[in-house]
XYZ file of N, CA, C and O in Angstrom:
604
model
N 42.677 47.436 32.938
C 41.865 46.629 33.833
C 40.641 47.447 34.243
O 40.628 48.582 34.720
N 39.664 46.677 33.975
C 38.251 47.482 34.556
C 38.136 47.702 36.186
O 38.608 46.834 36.920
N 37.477 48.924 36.772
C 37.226 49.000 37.994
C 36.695 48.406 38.522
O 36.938 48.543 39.721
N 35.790 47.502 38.254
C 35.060 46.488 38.679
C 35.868 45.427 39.018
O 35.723 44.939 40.139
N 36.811 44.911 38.156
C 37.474 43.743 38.220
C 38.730 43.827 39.346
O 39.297 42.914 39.947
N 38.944 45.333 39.394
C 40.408 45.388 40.237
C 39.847 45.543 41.574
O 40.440 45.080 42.548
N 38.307 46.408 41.720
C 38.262 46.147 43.418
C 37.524 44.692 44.020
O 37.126 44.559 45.177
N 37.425 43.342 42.627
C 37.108 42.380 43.342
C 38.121 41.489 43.774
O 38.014 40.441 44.411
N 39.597 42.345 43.116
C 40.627 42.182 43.747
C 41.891 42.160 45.071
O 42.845 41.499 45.482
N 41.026 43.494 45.372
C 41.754 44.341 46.115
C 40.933 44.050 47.483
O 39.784 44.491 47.473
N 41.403 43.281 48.819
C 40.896 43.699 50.293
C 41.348 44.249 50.742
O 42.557 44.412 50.576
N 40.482 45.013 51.781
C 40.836 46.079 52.976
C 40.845 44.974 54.203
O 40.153 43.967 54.355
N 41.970 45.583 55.081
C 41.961 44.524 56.062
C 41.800 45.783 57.294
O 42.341 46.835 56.953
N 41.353 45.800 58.214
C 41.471 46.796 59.278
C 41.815 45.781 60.666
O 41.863 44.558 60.800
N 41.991 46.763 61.464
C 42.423 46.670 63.070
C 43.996 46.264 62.736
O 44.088 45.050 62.923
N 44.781 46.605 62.475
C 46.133 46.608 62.232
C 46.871 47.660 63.241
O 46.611 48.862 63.305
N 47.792 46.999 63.975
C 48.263 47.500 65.108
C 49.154 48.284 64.458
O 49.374 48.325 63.248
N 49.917 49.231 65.792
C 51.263 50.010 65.316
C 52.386 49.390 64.636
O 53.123 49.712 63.704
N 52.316 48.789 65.104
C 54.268 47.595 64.870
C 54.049 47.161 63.282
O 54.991 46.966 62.514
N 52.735 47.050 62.942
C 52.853 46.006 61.267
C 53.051 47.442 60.305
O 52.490 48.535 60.385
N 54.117 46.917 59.359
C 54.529 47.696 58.216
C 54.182 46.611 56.989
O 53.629 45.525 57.159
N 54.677 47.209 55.607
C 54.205 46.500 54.449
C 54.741 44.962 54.307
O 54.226 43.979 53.774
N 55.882 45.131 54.940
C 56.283 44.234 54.795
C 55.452 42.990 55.650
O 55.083 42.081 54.906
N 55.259 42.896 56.455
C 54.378 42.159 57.572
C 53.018 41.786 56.918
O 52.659 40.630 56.692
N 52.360 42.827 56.662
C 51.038 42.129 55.559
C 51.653 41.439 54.241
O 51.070 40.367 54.079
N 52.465 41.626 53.398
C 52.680 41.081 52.494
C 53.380 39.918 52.908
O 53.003 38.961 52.232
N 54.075 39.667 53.577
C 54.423 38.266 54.578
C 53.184 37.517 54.816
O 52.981 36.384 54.380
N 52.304 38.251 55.581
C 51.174 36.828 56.071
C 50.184 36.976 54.732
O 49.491 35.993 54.469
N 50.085 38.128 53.890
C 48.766 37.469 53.042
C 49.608 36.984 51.579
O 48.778 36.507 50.806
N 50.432 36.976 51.230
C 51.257 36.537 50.365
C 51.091 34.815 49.785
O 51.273 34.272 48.695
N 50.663 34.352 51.111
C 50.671 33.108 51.142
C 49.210 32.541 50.332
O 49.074 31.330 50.163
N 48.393 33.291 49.965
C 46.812 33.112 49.721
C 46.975 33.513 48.153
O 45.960 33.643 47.469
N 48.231 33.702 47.610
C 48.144 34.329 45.849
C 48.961 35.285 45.346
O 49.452 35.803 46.349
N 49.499 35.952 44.165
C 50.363 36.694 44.079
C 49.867 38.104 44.472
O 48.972 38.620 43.802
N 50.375 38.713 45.465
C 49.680 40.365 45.627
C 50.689 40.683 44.440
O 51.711 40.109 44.064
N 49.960 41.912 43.951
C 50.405 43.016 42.879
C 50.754 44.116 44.031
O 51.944 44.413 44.140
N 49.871 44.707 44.847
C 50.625 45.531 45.437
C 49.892 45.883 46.910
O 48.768 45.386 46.845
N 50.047 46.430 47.990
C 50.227 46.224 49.421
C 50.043 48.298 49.777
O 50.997 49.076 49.806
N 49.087 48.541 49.915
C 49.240 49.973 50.478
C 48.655 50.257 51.911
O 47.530 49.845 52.194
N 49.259 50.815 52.627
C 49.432 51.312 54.034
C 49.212 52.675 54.165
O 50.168 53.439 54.301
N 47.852 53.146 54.138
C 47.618 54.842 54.343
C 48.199 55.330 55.333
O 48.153 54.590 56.316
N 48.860 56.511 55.514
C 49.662 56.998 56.652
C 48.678 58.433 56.888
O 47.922 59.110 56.191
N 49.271 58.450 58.572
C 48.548 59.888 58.313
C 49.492 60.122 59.464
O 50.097 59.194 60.002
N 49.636 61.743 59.934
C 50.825 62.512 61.154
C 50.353 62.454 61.659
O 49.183 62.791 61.842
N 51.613 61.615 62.514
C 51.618 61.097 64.010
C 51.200 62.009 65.080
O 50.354 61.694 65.918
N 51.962 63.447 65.035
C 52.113 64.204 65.742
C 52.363 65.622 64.788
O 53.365 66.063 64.226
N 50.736 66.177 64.909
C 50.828 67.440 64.706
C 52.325 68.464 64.636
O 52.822 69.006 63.649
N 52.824 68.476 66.182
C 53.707 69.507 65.782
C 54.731 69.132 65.104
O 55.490 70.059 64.822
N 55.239 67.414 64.485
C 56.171 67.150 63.736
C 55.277 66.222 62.567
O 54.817 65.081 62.605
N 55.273 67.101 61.714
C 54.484 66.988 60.471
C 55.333 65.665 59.518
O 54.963 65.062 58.511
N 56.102 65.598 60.018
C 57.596 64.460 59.070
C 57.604 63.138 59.793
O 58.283 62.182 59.417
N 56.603 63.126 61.134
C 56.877 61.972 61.636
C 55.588 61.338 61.304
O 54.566 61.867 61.741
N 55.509 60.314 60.615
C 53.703 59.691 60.350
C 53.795 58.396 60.916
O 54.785 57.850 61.404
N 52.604 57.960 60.785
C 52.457 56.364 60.716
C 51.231 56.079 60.238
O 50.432 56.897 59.783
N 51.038 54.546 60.377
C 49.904 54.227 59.553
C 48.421 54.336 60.194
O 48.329 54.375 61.421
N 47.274 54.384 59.398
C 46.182 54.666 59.981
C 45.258 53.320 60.239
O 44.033 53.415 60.176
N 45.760 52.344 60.466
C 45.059 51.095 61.412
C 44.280 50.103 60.096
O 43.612 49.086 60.289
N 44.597 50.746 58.743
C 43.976 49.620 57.981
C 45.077 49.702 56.728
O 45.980 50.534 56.818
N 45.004 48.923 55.682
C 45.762 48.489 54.671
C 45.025 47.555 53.363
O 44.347 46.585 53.703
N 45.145 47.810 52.151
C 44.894 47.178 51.153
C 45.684 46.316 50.667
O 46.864 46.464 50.986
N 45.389 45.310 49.883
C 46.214 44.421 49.502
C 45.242 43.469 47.975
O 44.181 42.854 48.074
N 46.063 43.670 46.751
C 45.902 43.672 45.503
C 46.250 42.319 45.286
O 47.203 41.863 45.918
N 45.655 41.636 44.526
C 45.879 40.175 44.206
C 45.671 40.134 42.576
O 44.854 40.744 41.886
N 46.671 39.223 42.212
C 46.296 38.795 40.600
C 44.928 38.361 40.054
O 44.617 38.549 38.878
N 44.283 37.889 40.776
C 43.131 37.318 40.777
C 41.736 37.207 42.511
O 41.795 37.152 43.739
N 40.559 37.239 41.251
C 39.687 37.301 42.324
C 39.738 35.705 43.582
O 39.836 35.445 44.781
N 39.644 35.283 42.727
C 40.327 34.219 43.628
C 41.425 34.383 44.736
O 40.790 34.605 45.767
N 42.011 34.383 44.861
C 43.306 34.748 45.526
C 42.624 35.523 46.978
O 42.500 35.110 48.131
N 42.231 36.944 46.259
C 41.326 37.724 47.564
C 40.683 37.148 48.432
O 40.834 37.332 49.640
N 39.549 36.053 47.691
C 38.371 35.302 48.619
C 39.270 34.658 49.535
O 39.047 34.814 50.735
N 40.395 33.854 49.116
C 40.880 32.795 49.988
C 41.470 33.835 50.936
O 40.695 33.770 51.891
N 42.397 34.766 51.235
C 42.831 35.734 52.237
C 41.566 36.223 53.247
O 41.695 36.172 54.471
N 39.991 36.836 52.417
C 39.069 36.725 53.117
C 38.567 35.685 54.018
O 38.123 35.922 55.141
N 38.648 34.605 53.522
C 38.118 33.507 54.396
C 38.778 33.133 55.304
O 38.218 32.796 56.347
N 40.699 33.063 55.125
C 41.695 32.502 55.807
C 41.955 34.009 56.801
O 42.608 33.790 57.821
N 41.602 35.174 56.637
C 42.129 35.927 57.754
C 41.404 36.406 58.222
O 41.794 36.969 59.244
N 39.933 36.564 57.906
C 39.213 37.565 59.011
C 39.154 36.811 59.947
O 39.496 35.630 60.006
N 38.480 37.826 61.135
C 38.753 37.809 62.623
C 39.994 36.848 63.457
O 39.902 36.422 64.608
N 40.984 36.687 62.649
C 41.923 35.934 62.959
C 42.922 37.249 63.624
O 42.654 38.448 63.545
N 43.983 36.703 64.205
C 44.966 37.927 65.001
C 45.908 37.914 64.268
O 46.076 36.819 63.729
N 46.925 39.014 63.892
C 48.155 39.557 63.994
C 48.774 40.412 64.628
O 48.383 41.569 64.779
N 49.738 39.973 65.041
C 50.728 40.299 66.303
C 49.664 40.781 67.160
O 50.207 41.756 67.680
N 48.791 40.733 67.515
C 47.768 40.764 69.151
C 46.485 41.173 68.532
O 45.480 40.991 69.219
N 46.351 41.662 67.428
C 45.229 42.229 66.693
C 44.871 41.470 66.392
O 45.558 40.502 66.063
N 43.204 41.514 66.329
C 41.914 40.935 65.614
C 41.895 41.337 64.563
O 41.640 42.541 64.569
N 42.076 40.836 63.363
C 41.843 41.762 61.863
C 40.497 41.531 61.220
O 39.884 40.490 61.451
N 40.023 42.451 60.433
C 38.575 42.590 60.328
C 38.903 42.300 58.412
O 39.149 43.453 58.059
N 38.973 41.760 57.626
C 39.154 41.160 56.049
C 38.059 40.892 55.298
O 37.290 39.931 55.336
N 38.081 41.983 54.521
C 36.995 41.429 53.497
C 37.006 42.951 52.151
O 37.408 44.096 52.356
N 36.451 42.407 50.929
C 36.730 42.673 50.291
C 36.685 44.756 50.263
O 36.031 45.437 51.053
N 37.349 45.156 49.418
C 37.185 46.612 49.419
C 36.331 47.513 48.572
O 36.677 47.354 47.402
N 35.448 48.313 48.663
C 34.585 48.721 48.366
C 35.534 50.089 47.355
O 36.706 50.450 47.464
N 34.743 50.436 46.676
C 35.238 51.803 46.018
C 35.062 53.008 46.534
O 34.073 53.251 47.227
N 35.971 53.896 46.273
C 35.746 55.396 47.559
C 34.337 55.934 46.491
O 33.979 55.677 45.342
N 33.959 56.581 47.327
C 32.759 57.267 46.784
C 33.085 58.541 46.131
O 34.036 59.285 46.370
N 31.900 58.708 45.043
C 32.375 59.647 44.058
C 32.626 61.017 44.920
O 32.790 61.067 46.139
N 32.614 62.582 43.617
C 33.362 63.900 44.372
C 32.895 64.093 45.025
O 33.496 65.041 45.530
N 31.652 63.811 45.862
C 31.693 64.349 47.317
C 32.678 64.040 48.277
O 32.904 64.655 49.319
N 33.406 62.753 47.717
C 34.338 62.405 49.055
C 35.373 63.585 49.222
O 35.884 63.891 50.299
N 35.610 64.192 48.041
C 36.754 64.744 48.131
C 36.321 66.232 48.485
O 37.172 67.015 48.907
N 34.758 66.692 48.283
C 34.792 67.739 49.299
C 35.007 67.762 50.502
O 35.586 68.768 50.912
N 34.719 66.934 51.282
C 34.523 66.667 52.500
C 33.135 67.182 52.916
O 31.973 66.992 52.557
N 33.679 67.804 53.694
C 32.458 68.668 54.972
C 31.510 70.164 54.178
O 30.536 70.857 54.474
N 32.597 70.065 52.958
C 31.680 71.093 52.619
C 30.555 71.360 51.954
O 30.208 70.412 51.250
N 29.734 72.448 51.900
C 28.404 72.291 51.786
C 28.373 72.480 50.241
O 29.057 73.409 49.812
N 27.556 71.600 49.191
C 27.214 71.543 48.186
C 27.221 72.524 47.017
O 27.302 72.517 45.788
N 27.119 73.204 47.837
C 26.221 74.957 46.752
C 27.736 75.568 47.146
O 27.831 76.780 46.954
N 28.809 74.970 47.615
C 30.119 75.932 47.386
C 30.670 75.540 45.867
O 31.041 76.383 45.050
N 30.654 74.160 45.650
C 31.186 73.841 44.446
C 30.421 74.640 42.950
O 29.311 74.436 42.460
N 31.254 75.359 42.620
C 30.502 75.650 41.281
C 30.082 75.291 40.412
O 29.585 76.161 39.696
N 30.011 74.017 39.974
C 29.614 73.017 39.318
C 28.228 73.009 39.605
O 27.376 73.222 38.742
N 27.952 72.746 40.913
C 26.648 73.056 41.848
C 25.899 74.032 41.147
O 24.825 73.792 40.596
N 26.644 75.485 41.172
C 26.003 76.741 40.942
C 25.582 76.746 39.666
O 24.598 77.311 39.188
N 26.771 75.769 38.912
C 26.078 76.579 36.911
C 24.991 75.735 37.101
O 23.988 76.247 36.604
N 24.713 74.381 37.743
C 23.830 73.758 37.400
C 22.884 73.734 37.789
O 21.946 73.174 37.222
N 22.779 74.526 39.247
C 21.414 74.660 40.034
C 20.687 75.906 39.904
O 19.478 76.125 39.836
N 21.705 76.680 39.885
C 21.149 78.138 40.726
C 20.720 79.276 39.723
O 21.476 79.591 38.804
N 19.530 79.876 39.903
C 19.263 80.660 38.943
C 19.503 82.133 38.683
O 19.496 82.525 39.850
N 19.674 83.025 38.082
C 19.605 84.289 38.215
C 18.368 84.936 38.741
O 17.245 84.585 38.377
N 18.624 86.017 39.724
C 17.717 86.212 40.715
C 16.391 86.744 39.631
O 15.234 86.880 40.030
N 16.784 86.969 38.385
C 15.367 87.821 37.630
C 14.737 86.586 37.144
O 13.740 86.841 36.468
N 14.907 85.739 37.225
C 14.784 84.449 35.948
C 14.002 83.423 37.444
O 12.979 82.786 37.192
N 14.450 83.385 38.551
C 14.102 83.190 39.776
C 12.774 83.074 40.576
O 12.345 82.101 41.196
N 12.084 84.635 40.365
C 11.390 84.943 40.974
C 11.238 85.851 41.610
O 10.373 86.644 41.238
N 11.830 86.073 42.564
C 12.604 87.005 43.264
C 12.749 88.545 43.596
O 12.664 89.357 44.518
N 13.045 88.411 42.137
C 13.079 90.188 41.856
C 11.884 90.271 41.888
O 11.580 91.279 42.527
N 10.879 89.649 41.471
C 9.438 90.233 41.138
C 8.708 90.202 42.463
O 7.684 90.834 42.723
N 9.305 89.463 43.190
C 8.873 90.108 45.070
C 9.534 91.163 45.635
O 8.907 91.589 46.604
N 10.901 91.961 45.342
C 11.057 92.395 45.768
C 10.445 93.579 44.930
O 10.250 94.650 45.504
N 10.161 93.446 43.711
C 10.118 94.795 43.383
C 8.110 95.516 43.686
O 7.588 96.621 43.538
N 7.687 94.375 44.070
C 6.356 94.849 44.483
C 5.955 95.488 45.468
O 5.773 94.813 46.481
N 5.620 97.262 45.570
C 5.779 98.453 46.158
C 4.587 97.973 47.469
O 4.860 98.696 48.428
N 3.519 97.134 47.801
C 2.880 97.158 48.559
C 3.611 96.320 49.708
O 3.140 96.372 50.844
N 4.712 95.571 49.455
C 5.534 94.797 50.306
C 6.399 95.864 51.410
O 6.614 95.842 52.622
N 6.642 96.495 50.636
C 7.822 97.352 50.675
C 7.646 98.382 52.108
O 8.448 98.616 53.012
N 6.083 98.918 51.846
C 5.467 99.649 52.724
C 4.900 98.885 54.097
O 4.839 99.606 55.093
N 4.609 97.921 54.199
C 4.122 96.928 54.958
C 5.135 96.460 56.020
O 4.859 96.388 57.217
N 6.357 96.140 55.473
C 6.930 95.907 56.030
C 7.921 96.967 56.900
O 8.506 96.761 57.964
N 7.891 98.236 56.010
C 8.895 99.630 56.333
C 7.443 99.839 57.499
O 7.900 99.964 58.635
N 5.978 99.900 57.501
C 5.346 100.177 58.704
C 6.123 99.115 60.169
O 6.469 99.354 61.326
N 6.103 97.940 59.284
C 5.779 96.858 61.109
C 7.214 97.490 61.173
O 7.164 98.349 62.053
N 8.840 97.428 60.468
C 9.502 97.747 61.429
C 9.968 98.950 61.874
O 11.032 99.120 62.470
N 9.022 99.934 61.528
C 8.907 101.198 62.039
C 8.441 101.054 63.547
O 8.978 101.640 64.487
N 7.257 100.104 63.650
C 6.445 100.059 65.103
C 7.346 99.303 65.868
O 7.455 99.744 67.012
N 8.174 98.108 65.573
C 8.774 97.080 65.916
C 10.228 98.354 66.620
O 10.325 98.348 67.847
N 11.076 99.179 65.951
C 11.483 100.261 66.748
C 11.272 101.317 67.675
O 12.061 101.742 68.519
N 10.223 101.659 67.443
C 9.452 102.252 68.523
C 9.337 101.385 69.802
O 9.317 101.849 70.943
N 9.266 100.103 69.486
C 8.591 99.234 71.018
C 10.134 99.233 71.518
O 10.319 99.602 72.678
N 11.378 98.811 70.660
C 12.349 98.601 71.293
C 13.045 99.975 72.244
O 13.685 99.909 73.293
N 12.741 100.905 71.630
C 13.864 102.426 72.386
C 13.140 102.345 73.715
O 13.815 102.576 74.717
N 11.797 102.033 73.865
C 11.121 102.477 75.479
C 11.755 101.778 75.990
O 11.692 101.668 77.214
């Protein structure tokens, strides 16, 4: 099945209270087409008991057909379960490997490095540092720049 075709399948439903488990979404959206399958991201409940989880307030739900989805979209958003407002509509695709770095900064991945970054001679670089009138210029100011600080 193409990716295209399975996430015009697949809705995300959010605002899903504590109490609903799989079974409970596949109960009320069941009725709109055959789901293929029903997932409930979990994440820990409680830090210091890593074994106790629950779910994280949204849920997917897979249908045989695009059809099927639209009608669950139309028939459940902003409608309630068990006291919740549910928010329904279709699911978007996670975004490519940055998602899975997270927070981290670009130029850690090495992939990054073979492809960006140059060797410092090939650069530029070296050819500033290695120019002797820099060298002196700067060994003067922070020669004077110590002097001002000891008084």
């Amino acid at each position: 099945m193409e990716e295209g075709t399975k996430s015009k399948k697949t809705i995300f439903i959010g605002g899903i209270g504590d109490d609903v488990d799989e079974t409970v979404i596949l109960d009320n959206f069941a009725t709109f087409g055959d789901v293929i399958e029903v997932q409930l991201p979990s994440a820990p409940a409680n830090p210091a008991n890593p074994n106790e989880t629950k779910h994280r307030g949204f849920a997917f739900v897979t249908y045989s057909s695009p059809a099927d989805a639209q009608d669950a979209i139309d028939n459940m958003d902003l409608n309630e379960l068990n006291g919740r407002v549910l928010r329904v509509n279709l699911a978007r695709p996670m975004k490519g490997p940055t998602q899975a770095a997270g927070n981290r900064a670009i130029w850690e991945s090495e992939d990054w490095l073979h492809k960006h970054a140059k060797p410092l001679a090939q650069s530029g670089g070296a050819a500033l540092r290695a120019q002797p009138g820099d060298e002196t210029k700067s060994d003067g100011a922070e020669g004077g720049d110590d002097d001002a600080m000891e008084e």
